[in-house]
PDB file of C-alpha atoms and ligand atoms in Angstrom:
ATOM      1  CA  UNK A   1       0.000   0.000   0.000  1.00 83.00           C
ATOM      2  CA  UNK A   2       0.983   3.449  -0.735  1.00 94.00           C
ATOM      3  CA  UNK A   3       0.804   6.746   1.454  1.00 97.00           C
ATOM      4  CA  UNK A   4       0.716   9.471  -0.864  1.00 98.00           C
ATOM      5  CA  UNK A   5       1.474  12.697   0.643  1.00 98.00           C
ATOM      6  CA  UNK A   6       1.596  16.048  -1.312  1.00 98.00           C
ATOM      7  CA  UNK A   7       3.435  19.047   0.050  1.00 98.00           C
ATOM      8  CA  UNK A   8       4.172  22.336  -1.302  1.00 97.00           C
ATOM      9  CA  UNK A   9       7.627  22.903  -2.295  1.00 97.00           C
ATOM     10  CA  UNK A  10      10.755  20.434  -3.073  1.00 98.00           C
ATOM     11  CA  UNK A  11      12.201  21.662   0.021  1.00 98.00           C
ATOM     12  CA  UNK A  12       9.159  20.323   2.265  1.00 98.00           C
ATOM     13  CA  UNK A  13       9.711  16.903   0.321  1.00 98.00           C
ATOM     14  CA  UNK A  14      13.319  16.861   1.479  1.00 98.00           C
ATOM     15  CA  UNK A  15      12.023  17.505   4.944  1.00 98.00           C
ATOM     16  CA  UNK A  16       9.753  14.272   5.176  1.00 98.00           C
ATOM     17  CA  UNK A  17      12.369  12.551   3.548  1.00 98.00           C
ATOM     18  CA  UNK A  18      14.343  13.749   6.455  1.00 98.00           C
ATOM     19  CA  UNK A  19      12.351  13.186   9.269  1.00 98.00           C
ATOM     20  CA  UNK A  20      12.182   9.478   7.526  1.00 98.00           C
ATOM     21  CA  UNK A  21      15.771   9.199   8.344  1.00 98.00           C
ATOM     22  CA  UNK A  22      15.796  10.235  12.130  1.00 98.00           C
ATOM     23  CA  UNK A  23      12.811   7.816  12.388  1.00 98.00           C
ATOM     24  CA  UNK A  24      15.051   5.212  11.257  1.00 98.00           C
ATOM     25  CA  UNK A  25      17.628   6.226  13.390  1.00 97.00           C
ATOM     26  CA  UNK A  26      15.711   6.663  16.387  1.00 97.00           C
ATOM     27  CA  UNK A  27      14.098   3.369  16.309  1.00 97.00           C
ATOM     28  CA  UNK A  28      16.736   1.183  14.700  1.00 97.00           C
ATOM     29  CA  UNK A  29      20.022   0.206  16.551  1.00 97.00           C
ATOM     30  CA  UNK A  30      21.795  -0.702  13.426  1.00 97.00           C
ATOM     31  CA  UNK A  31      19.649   0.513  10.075  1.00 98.00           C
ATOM     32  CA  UNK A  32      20.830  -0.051   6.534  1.00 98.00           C
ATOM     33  CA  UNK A  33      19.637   2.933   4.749  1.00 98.00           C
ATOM     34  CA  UNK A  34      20.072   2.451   1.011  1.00 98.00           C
ATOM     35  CA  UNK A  35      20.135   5.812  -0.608  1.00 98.00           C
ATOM     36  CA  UNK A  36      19.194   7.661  -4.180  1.00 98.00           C
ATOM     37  CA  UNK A  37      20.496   9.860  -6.710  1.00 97.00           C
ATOM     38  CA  UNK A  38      19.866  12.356  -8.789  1.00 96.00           C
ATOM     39  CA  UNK A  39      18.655  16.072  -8.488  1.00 96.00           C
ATOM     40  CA  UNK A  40      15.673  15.292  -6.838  1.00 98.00           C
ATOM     41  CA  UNK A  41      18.162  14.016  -3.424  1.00 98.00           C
ATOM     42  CA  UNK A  42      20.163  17.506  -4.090  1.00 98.00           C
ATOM     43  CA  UNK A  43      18.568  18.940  -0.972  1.00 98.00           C
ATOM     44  CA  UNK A  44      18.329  16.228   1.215  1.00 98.00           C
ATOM     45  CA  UNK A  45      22.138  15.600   1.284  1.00 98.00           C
ATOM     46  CA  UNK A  46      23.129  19.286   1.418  1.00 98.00           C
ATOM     47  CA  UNK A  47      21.153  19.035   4.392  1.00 98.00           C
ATOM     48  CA  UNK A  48      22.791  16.106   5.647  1.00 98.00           C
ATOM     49  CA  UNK A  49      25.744  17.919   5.053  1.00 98.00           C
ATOM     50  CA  UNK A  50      25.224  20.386   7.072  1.00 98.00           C
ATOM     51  CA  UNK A  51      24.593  18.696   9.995  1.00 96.00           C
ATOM     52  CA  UNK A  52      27.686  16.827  10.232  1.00 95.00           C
ATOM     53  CA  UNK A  53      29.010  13.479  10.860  1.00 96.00           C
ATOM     54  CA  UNK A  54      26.057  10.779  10.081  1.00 97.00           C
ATOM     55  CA  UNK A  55      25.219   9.114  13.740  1.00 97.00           C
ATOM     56  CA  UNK A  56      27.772   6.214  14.339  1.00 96.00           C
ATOM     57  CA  UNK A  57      25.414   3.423  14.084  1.00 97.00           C
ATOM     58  CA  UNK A  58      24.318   4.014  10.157  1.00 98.00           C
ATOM     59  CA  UNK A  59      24.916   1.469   7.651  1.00 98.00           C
ATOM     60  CA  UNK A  60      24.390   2.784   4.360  1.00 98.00           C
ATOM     61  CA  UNK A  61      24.220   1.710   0.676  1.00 98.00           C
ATOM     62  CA  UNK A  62      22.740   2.965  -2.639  1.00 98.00           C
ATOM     63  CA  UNK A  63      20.940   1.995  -5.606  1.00 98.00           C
ATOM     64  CA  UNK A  64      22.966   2.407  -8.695  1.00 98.00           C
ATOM     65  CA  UNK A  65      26.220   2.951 -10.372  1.00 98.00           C
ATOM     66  CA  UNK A  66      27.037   3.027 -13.985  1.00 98.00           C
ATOM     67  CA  UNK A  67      29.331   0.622 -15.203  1.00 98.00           C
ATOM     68  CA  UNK A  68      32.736   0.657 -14.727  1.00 98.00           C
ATOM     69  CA  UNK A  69      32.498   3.724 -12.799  1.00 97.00           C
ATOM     70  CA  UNK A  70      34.604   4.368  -9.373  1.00 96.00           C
ATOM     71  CA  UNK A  71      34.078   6.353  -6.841  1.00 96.00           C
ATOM     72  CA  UNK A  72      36.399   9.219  -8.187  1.00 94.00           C
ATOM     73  CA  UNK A  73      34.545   9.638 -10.962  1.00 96.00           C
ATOM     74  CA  UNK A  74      32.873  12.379 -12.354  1.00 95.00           C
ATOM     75  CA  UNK A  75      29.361  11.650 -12.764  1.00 96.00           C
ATOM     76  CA  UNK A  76      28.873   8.198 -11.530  1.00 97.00           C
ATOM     77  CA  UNK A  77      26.676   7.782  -8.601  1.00 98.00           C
ATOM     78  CA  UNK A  78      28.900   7.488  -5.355  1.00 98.00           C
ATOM     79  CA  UNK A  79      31.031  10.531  -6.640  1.00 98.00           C
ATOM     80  CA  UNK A  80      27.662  12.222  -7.309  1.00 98.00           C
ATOM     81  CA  UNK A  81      27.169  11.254  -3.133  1.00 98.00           C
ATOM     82  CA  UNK A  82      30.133  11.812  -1.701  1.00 98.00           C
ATOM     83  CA  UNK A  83      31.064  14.917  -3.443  1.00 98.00           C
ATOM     84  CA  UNK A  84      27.703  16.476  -2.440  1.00 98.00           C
ATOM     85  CA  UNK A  85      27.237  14.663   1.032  1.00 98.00           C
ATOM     86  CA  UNK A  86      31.120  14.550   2.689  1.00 98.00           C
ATOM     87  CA  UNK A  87      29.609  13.035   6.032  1.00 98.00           C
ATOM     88  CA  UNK A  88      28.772   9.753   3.597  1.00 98.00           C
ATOM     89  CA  UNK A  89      31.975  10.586   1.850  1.00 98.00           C
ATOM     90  CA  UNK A  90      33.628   9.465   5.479  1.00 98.00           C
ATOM     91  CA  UNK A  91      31.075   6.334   5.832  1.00 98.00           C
ATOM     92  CA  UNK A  92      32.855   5.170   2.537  1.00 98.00           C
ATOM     93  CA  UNK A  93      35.997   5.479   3.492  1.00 98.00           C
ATOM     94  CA  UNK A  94      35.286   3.897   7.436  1.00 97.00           C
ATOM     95  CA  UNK A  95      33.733   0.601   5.366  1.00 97.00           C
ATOM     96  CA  UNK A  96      30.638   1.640   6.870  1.00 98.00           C
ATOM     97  CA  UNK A  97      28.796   2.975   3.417  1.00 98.00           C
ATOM     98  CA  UNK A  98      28.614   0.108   1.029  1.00 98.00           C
ATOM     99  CA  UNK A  99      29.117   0.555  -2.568  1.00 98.00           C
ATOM    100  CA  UNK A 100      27.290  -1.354  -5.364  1.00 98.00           C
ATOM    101  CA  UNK A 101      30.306  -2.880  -7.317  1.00 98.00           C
ATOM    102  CA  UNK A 102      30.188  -0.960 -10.441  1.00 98.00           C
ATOM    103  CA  UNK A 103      32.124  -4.064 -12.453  1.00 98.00           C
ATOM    104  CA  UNK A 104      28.698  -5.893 -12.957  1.00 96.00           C
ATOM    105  CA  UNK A 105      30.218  -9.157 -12.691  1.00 98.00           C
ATOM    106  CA  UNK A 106      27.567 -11.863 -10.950  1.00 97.00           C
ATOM    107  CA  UNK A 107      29.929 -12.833  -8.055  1.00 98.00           C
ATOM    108  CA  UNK A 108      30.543  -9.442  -6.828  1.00 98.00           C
ATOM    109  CA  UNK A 109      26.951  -8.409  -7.102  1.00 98.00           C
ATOM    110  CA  UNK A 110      26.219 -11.651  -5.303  1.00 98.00           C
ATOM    111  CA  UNK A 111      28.421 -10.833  -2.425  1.00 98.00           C
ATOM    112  CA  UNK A 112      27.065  -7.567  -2.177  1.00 98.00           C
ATOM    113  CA  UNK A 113      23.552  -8.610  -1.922  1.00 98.00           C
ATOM    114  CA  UNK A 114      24.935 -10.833   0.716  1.00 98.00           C
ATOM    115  CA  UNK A 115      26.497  -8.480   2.799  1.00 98.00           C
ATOM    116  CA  UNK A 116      23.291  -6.168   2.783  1.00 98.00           C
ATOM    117  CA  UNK A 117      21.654  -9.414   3.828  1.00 98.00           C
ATOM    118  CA  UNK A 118      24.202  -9.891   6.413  1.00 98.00           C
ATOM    119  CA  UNK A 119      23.621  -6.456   7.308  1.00 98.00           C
ATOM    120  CA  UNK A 120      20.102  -6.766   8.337  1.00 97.00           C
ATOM    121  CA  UNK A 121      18.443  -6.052   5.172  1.00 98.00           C
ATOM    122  CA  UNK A 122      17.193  -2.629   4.069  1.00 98.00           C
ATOM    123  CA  UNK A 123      15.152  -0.985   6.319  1.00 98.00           C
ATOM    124  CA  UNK A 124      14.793   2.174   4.621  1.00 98.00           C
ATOM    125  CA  UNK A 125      15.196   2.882   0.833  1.00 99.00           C
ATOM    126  CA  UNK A 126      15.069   6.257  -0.383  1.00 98.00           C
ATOM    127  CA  UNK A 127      14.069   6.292  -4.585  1.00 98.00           C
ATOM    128  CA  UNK A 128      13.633   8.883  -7.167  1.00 98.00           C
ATOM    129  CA  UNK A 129      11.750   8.188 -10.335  1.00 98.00           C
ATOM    130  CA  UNK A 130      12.500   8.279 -13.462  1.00 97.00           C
ATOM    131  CA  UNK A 131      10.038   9.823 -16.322  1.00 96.00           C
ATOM    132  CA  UNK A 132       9.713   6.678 -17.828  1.00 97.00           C
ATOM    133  CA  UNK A 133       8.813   5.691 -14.980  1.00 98.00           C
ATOM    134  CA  UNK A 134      12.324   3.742 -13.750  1.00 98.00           C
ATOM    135  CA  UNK A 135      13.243   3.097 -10.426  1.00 98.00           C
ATOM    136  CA  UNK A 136      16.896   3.102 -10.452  1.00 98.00           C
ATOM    137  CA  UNK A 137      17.624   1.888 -13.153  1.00 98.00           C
ATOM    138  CA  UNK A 138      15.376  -0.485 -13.636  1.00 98.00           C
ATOM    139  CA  UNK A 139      13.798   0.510 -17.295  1.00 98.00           C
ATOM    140  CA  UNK A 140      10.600  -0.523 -18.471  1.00 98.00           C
ATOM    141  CA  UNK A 141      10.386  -3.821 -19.479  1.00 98.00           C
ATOM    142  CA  UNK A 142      12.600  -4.743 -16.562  1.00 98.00           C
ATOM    143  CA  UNK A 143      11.547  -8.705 -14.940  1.00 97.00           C
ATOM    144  CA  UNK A 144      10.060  -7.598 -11.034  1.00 98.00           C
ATOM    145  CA  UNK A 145      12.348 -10.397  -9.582  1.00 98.00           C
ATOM    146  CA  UNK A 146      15.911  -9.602 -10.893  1.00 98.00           C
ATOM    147  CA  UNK A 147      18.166  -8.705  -7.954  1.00 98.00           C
ATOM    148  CA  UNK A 148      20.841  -6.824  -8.218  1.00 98.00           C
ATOM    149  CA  UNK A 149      21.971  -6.907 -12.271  1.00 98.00           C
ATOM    150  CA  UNK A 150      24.069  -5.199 -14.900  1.00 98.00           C
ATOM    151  CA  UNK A 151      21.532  -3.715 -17.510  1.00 98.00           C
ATOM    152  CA  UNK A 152      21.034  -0.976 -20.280  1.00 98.00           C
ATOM    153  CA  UNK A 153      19.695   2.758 -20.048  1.00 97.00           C
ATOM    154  CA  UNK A 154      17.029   3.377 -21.752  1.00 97.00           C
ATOM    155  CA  UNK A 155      16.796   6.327 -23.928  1.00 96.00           C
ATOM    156  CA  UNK A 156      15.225   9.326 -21.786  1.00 96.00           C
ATOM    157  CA  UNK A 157      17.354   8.130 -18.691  1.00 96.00           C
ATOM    158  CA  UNK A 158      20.472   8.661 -21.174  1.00 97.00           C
ATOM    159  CA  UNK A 159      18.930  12.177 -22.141  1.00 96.00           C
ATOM    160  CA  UNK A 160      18.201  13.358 -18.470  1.00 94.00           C
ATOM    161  CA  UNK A 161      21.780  12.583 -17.462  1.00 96.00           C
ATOM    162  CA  UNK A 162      23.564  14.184 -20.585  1.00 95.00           C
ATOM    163  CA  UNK A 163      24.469  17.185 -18.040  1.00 94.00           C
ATOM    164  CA  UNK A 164      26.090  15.004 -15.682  1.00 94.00           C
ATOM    165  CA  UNK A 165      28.802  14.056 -18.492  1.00 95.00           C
ATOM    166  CA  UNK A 166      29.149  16.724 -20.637  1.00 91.00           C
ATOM    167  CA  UNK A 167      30.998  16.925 -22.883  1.00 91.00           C
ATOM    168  CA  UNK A 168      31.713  13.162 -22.400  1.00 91.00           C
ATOM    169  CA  UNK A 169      29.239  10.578 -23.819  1.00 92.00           C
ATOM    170  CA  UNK A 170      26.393   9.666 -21.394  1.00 96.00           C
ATOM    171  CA  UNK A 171      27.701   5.409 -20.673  1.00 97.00           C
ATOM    172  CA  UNK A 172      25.036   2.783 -21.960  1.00 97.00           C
ATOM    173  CA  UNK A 173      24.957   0.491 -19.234  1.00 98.00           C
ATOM    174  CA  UNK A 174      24.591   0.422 -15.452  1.00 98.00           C
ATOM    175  CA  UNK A 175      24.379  -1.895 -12.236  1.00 98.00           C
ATOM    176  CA  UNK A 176      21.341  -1.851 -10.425  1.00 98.00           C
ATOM    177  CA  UNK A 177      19.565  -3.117  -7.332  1.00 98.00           C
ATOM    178  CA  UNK A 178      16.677  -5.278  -8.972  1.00 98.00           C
ATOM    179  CA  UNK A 179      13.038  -4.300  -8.649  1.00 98.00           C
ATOM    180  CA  UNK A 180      13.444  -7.821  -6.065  1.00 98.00           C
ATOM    181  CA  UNK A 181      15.714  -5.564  -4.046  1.00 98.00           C
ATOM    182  CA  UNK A 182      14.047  -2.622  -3.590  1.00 98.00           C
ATOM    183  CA  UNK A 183      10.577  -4.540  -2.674  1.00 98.00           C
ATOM    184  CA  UNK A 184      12.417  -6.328  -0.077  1.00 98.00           C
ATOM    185  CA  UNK A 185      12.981  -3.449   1.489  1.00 98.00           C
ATOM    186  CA  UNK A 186      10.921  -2.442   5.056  1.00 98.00           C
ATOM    187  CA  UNK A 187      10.158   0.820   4.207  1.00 98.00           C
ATOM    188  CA  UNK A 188      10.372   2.557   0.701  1.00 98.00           C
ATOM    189  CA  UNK A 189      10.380   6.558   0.741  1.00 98.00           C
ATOM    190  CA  UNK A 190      10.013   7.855  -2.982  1.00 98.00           C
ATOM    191  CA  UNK A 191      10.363  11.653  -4.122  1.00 98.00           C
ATOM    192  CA  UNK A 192       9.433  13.000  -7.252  1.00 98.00           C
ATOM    193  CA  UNK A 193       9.453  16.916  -7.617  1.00 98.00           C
ATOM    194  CA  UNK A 194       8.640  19.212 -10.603  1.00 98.00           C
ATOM    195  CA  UNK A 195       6.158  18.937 -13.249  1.00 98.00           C
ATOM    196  CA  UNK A 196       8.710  16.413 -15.705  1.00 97.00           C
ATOM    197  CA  UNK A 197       7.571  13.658 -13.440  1.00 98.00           C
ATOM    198  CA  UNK A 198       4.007  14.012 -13.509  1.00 98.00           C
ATOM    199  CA  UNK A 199       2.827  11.578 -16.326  1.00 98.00           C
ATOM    200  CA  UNK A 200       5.486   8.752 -14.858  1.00 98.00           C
ATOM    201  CA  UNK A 201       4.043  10.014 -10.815  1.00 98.00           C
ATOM    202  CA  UNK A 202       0.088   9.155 -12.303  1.00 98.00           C
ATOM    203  CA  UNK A 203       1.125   5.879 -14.067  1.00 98.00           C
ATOM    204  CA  UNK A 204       2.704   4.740 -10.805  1.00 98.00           C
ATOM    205  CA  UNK A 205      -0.241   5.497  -8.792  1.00 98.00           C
ATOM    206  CA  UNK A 206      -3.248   4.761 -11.204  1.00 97.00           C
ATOM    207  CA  UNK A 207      -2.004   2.915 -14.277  1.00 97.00           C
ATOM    208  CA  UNK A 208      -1.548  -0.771 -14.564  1.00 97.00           C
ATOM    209  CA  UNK A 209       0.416  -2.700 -12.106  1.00 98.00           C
ATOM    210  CA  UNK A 210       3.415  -3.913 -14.429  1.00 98.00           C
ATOM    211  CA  UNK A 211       6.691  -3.776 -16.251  1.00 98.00           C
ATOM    212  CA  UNK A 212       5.612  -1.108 -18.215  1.00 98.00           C
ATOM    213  CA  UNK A 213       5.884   1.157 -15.184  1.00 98.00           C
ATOM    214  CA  UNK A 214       8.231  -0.405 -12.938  1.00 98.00           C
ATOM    215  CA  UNK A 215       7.307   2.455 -10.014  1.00 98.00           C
ATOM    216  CA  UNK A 216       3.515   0.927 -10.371  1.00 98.00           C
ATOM    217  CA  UNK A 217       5.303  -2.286  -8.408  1.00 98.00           C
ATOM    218  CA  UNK A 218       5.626  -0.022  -5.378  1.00 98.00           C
ATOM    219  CA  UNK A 219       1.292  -0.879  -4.839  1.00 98.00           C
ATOM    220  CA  UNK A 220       2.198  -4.279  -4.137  1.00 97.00           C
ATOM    221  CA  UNK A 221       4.297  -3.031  -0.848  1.00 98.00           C
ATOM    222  CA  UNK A 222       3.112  -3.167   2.730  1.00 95.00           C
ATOM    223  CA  UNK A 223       5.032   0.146   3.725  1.00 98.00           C
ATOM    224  CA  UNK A 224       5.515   3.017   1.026  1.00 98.00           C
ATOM    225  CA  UNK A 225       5.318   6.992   1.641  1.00 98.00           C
ATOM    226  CA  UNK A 226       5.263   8.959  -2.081  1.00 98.00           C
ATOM    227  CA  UNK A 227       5.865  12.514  -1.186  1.00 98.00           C
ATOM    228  CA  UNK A 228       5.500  15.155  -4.377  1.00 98.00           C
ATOM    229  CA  UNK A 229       5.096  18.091  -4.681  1.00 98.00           C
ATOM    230  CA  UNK A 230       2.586  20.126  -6.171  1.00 97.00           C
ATOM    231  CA  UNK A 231       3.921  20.208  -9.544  1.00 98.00           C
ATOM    232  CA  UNK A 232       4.383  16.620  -9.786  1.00 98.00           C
ATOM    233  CA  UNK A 233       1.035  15.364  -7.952  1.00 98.00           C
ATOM    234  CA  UNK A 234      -0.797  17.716 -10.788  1.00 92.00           C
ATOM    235  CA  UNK A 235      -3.927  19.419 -10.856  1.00 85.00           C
TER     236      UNK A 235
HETATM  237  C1  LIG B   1      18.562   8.262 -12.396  1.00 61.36           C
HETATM  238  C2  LIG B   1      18.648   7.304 -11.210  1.00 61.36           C
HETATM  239  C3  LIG B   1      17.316   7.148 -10.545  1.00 61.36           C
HETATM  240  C4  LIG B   1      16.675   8.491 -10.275  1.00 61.36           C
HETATM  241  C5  LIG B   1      16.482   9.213 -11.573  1.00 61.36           C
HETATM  242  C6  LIG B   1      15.796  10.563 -11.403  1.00 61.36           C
HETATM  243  O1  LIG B   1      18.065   7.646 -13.515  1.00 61.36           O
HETATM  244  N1  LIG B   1      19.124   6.017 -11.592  1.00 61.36           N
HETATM  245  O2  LIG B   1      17.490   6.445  -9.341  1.00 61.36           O
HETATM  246  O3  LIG B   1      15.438   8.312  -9.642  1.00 61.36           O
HETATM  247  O4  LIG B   1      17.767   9.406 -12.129  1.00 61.36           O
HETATM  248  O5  LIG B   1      16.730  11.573 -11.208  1.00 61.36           O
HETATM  249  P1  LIG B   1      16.361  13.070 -10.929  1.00 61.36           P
HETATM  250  O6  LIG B   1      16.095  13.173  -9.466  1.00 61.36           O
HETATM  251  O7  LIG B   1      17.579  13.839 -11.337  1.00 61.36           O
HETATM  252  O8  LIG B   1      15.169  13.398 -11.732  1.00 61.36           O
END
């Protein structure tokens, strides 16, 4: 089941997101918190940021990399985090913030899941959305039981992240946690801000259940908050 809750501003979305977090923290001894990129998760980590070191007991993890990319480099996903987000920048290098191995290769992603197994589990996940309707990178068409899996962008996603790599080429494939993964999580906290994500926000919420909208998936869990904004909940 989905909570839907509609606020005014991105900012106000970054502040549920937030208060997510300390809820986690508050209540969990040792939470895995598996965390998103992208603009929409600007705010949230400059305001992590500012705060300062992340409490001592958070694990945390994220949901993407493109392939081949390390940590030091421009545009992939943990550079995106750690540049913006130097508190997690510290987790990373304490072994404490778990990256997703960007190789691809089955035995590594295997031992990953493991360790986030090992871990605990998720107990909060943090996503964005994609127009298409992604989560992740998990494109449409993408199986709902693949775990964690090397696969190709689709065409918008490539598009949307042209700015991150200019003037490089925008890379073709990725490594992603599986629609299997992010389900298995115990509590699921999406964001989508700005108008861009309104068709993908209304297919996720009232289209078909499917992998033609891989965010529709998120229906089928027992503990999901959707916060937009105005712009992207629509009229
Ligand atoms: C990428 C990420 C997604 C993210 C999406 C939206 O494709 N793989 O996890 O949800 O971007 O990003 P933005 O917040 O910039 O719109």
């Amino acid at each position: 089941m989905i909570e839907v809750r509609i606020v005014d501003t991105p900012d106000e979305a970054t502040t549920a997101a937030l208060a997510e977090l300390d809820l986690v923290l508050a209540r969990t001894p040792r939470p895995l918190v598996s965390f998103a990129t992208g603009a929409t998760f600007a705010g949230l980590y400059a305001r992590l940021a500012a705060r300062g070191p992340l409490p001592p007991q958070l694990l945390a993890t994220h949901l993407d990399e493109y392939l081949g990319f390390r940590p030091g480099d421009r545009g992939g996903m943990v550079h995106e985090i750690v540049t913006s987000c130097p508190p997690l920048g510290e987790m990373l290098r304490r072994g404490t913030f778990l990256p997703v191995p960007s190789s691809g290769e089955p035995q590594e992603l295997a031992a990953h899941a493991r360790k986030l197994a090992a871990a605990g589990g998720i107990e909060l996940q943090f996503l964005g959305i994609g127009r298409n309707g992604h989560l992740a990178f998990n494109e449409p068409g993408t199986a709902r039981d693949l775990g964690f899996h090397r696969t190709l962008l689709a065409g918008t996603t490539r598009t949307d992240a042209r700015a991150r790599f200019a003037p490089a080429q925008v890379p073709r494939e990725a490594v992603t946690a599986g629609l299997a993964t992010i389900l298995g999580a115990r509590r699921i906290v999406l964001l989508a801000t700005g108008t861009s994500k309104r068709a993908a926000v209304q297919a996720m919420l009232a289209g078909g259940i499917g992998p033609q909208t891989p965010a529709s998936y998120l229906r089928e869990h027992e503990h999901t908050l959707v916060v937009l904004d105005r712009a992207a909940a629509g009229p």
